[in-house]
Coordinates of C-alpha atoms and ligand atoms in Angstrom, one line a residue:
X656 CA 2.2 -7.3 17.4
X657 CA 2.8 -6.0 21.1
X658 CA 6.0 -4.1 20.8
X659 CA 8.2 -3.2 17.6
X660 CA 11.8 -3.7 19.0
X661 CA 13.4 -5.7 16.8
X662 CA 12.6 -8.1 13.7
X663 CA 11.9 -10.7 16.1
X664 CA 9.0 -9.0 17.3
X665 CA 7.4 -9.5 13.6
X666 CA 6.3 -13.1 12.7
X667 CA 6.0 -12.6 8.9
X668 CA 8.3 -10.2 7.4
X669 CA 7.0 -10.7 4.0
X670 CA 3.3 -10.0 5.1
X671 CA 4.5 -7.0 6.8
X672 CA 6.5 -5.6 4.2
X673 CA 3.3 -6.0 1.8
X674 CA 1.2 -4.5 4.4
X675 CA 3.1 -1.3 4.2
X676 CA 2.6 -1.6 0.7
X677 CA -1.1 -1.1 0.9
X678 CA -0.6 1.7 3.3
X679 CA 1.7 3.9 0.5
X680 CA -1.3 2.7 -2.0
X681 CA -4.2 4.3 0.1
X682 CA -2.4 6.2 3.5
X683 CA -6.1 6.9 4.5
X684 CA -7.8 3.8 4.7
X685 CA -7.8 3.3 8.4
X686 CA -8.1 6.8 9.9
X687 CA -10.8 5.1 12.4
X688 CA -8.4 3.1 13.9
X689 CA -6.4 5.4 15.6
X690 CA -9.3 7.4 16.4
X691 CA -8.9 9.2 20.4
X692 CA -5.2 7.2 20.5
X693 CA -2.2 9.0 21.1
X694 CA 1.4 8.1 20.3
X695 CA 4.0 9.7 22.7
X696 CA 7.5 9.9 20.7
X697 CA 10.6 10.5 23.0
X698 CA 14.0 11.3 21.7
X699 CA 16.9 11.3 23.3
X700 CA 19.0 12.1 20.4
X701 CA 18.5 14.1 17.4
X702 CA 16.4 13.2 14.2
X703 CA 15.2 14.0 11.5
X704 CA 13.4 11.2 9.2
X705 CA 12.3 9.1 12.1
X706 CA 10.6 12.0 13.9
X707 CA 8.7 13.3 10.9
X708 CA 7.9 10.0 9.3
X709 CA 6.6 8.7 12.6
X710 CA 4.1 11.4 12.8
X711 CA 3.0 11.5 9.5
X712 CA 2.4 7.6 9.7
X713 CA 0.3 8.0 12.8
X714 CA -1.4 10.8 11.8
X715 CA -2.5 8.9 8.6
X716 CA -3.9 6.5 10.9
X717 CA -6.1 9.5 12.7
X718 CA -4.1 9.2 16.1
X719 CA -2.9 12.1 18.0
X720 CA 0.7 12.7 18.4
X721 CA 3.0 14.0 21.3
X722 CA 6.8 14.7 20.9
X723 CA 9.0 15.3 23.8
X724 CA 12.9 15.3 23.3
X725 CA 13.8 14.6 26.5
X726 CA 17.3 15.2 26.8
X727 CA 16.5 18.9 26.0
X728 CA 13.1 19.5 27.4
X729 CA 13.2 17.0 30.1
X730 CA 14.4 16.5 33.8
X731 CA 17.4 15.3 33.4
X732 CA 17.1 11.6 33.6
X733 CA 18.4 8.9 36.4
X734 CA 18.8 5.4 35.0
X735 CA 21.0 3.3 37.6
X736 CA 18.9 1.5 40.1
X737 CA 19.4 2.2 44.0
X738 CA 20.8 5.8 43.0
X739 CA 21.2 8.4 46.1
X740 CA 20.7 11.4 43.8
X741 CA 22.2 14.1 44.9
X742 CA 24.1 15.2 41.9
X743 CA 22.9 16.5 38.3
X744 CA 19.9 13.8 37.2
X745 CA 16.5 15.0 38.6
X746 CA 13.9 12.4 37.6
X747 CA 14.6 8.6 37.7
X748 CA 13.5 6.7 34.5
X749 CA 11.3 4.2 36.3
X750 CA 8.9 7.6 37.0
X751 CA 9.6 9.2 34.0
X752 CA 8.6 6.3 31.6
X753 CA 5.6 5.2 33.7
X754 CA 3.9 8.5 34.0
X755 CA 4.6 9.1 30.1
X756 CA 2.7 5.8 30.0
X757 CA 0.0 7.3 31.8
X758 CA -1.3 10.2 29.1
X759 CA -0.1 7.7 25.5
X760 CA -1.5 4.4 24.3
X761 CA 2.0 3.6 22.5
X762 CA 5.0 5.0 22.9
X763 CA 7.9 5.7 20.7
X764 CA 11.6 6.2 22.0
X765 CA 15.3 6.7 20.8
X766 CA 18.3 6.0 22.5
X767 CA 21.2 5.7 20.6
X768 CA 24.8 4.4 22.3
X769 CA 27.6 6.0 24.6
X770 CA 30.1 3.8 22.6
X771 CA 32.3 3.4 25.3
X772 CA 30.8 0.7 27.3
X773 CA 30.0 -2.1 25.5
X774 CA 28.4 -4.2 27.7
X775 CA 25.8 -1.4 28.7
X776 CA 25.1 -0.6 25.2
X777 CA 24.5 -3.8 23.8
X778 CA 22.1 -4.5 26.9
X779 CA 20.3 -1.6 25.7
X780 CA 19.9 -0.5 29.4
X781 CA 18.3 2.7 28.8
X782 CA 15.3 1.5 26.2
X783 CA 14.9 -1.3 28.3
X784 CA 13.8 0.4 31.0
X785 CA 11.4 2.5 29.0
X786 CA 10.3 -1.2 27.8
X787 CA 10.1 -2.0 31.6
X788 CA 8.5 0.9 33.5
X789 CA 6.5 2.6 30.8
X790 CA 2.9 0.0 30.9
X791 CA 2.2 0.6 27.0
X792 CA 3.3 -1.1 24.1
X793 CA 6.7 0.5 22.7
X794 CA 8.3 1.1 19.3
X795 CA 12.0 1.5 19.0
X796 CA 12.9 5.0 17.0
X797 CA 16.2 3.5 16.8
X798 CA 17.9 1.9 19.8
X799 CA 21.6 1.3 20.9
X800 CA 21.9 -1.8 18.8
X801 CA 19.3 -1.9 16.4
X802 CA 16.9 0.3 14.1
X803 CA 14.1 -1.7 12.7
X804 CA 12.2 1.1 11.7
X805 CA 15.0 1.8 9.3
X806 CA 15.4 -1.6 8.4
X807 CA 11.8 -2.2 7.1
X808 CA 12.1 0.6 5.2
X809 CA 14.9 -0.6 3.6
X810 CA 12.7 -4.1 2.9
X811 CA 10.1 -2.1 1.5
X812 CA 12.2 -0.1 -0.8
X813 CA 14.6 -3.4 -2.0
X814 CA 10.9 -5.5 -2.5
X815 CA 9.9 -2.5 -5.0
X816 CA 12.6 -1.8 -6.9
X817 CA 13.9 -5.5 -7.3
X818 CA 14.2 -6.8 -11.1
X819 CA 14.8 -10.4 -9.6
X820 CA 13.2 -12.4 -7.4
X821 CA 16.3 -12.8 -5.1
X822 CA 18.6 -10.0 -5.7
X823 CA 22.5 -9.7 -4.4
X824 CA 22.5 -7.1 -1.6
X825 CA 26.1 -6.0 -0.6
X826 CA 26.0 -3.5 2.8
X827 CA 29.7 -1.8 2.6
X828 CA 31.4 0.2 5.2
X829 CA 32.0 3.8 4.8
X830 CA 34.5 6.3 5.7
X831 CA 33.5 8.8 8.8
X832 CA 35.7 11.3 10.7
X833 CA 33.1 10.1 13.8
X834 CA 32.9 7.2 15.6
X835 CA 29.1 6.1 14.7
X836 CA 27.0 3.3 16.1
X837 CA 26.6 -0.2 15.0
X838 CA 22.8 -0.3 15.1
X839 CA 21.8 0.7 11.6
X840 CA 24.4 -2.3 10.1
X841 CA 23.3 -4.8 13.1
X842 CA 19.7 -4.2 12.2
X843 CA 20.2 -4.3 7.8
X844 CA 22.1 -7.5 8.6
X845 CA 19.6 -8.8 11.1
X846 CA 16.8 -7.9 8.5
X847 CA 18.7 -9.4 5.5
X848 CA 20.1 -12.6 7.1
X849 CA 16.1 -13.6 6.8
X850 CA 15.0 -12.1 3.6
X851 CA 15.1 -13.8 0.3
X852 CA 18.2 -12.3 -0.4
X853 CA 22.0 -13.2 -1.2
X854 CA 23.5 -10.7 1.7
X855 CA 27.3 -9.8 1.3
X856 CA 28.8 -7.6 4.0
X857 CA 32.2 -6.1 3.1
X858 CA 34.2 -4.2 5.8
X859 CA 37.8 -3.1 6.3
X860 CA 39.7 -5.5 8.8
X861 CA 38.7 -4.7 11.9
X862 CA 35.1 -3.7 12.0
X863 CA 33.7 -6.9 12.3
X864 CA 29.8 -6.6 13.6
X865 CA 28.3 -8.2 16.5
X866 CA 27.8 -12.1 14.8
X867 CA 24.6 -12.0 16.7
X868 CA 23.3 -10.0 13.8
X869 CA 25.2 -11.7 10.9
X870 CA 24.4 -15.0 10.8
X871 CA 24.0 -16.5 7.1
X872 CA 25.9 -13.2 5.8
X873 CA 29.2 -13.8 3.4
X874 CA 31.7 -11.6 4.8
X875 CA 34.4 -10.4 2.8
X876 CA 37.5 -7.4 3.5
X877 CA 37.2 -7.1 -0.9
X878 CA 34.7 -4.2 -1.3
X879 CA 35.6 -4.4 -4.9
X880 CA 34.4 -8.8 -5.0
X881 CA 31.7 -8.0 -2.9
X882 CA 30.3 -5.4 -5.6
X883 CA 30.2 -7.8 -8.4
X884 CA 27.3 -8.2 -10.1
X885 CA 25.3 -6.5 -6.7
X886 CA 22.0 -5.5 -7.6
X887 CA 21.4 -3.4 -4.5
X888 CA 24.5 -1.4 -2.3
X889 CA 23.9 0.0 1.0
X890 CA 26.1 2.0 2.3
X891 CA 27.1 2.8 6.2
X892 CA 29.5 3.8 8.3
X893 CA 29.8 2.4 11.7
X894 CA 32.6 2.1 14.7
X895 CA 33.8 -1.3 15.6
X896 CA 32.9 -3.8 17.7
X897 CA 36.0 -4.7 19.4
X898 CA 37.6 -2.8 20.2
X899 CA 34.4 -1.1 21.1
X900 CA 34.0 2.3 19.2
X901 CA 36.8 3.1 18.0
X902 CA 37.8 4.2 14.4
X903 CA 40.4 2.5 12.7
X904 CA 41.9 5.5 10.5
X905 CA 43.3 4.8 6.5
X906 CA 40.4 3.9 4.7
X907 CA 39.2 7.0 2.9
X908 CA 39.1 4.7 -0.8
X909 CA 36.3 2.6 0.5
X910 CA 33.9 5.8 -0.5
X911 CA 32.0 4.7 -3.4
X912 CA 32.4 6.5 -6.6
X913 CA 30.5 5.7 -9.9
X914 CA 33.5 3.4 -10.9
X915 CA 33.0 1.4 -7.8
X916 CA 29.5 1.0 -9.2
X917 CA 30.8 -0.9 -13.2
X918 CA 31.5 -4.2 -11.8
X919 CA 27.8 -4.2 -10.2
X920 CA 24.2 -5.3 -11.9
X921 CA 23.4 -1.3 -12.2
X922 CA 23.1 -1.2 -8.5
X923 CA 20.7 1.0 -6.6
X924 CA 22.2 2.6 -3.8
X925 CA 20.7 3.0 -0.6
X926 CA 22.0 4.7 2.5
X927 CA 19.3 5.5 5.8
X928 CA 20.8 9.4 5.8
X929 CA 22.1 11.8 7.3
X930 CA 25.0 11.5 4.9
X931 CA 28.2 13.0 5.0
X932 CA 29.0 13.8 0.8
X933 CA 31.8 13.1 -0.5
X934 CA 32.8 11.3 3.0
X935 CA 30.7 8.3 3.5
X936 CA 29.4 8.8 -0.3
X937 CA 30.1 10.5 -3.2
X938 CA 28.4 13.7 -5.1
X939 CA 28.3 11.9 -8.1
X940 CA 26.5 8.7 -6.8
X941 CA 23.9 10.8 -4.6
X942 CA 22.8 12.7 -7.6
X943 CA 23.0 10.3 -10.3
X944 CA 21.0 8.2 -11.2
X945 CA 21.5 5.1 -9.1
X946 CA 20.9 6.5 -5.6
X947 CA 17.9 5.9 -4.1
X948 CA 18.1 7.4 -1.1
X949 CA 15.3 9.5 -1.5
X950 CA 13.1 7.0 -1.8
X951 CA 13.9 4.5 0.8
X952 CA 13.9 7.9 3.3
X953 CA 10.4 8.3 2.1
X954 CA 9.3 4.5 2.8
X955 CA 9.9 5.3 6.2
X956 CA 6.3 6.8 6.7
X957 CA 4.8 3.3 5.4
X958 CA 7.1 1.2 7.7
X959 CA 5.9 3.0 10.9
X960 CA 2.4 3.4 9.2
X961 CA 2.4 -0.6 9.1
X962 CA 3.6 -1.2 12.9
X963 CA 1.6 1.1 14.1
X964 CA -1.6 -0.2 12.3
X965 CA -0.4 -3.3 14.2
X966 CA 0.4 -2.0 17.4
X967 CA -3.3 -0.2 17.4
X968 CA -4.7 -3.7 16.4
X969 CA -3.4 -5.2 19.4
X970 CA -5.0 -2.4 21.6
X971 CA -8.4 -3.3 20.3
Ligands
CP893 N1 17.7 7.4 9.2 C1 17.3 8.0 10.3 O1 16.9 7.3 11.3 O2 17.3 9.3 10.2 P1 17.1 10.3 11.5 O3 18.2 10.1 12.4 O4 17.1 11.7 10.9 O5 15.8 10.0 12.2

């Protein structure tokens, strides 16, 4: 693997998912490998899971680790091309990623949306140029449009708790006083449309994803049809496509409760976190016994542990 943008960077999802396996099973096994390597991981937005579970998975792997949060601690970055810059922005990305490029072997960055240009967002113009200018190979801590990272977490964690060997998976909106982006949903869906899987995607009227990332998916506006017989539930809130960002107020009931959860197979519930209780999801599912969540935020450490094994394999 040369880069870790999306799921079509991986050629066998199954292989990979098992790979990270192994790595949960023995997290120590290839501390040579990363031996005198150094991952540089740059956020320009805030996190929590992907910033910790990134390190931990490259330190497992004996590399070094760097973390600049470059909106913060930064020069405030240029990113349009032929810019005279003589107002606020200090440091032009083409620079910027090439010279962090210079002291890491792999880099990591996040970039999440402005949600009000949809054409610049889903070109992913800012982590493309870090793809362009920065000379190493790059992982995505969760772009504009898509969050693989996440998303083979949340293969790992449906491939381990399955009681079938092709369960129902239903991803539901949730309720948000925010308008959030569409790359968590875009990348589940993009994940799910290829796993062996019967993906249902149920959504108010109106936020209708990208159908770049839903192809194969049953769509339905029923959250209640979509739950029957589900075997795993994960739960998101985004904004909507078109028009681009916005949030479409009235639809507080789609909040699961644990009688949302009778008409299912016992469904686990999964959600990537942060969470908003008794918003997006209710105290009684996060606590009881059916939410996962947990979990799958912990199977983030063996996803990045098994791109980055792969990323450092393609150094060698
Ligand atoms: N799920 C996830 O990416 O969490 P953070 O935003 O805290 O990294």
């Amino acid at each position: 693997m040369k880069q870790f943008t999306s799921v079509h960077d991986v050629t066998d999802i199954n292989a990979l998912v098992a790979e990270a396996l192994q790595h949960k099973q023995n997290p120590y096994a290839n501390q040579q490998l990363g031996k005198n390597k150094t991952i540089g991981l740059v956020f320009l937005n805030p996190s929590l899971r992907t910033r910790m579970s990134t390190q931990k998975a490259a330190l497992n792997l004996g590399m070094n680790v760097m973390v600049l949060n470059i909106d913060k601690e930064g020069w405030a970055l240029e990113l349009q091309d032929g810019a005279v810059m003589n107002g606020t922005t200090v440091e032009h990305v083409r620079e910027a990623a090439a010279v962090l490029g210079q002291y890491v072997d792999i880099i990591g960055v996040r970039s999440f949306p402005g949600l009000k240009d949809r054409e610049e967002d889903y070109s992913e113009q800012v982590f493309n140029k870090f793809v362009e200018y920065c000379g190493v190979p790059i992982v995505s801590l969760e772009s504009a449009t898509r969050h693989p990272l996440q998303s083979l977490a949340d293969s790992i964690t449906i491939e381990e708790l399955k009681t079938k060997a092709r369960p129902k998976v239903v991803l539901t909106w949730a309720p948000h006083i925010k308008p959030l982006p569409q790359a968590v949903p875009n990348s589940f869906a993009e994940w799910m449309c290829k796993a062996d899987v019967d993906f249902v995607i149920a959504h108010p009227e109106g936020y209708e994803l990208n159908t770049d990332f839903t192809d194969g998916a049953f769509i339905t506006h029923n959250q209640q049809e979509a739950l029957q017989g589900a075997d795993f539930i994960y739960v998101k809130n985004w904004s909507a496509y078109e028009p681009y960002g916005k949030v479409i107020k009235g639809h507080d009931d789609w909040m699961l409760t644990n009688e949302s959860l009778q008409a299912t197979n016992n469904a686990k519930v999964m959600h990537c976190l942060p969470v908003r209780r008794n918003l997006e999801l209710s105290d009684e599912i996060l606590d009881g016994p059916n939410s996962v969540v947990i979990h799958e935020a912990g199977n983030r450490v063996w996803a990045a542990q098994a791109v980055l094994k792969q990323l450092l394999d393609s150094l060698s």
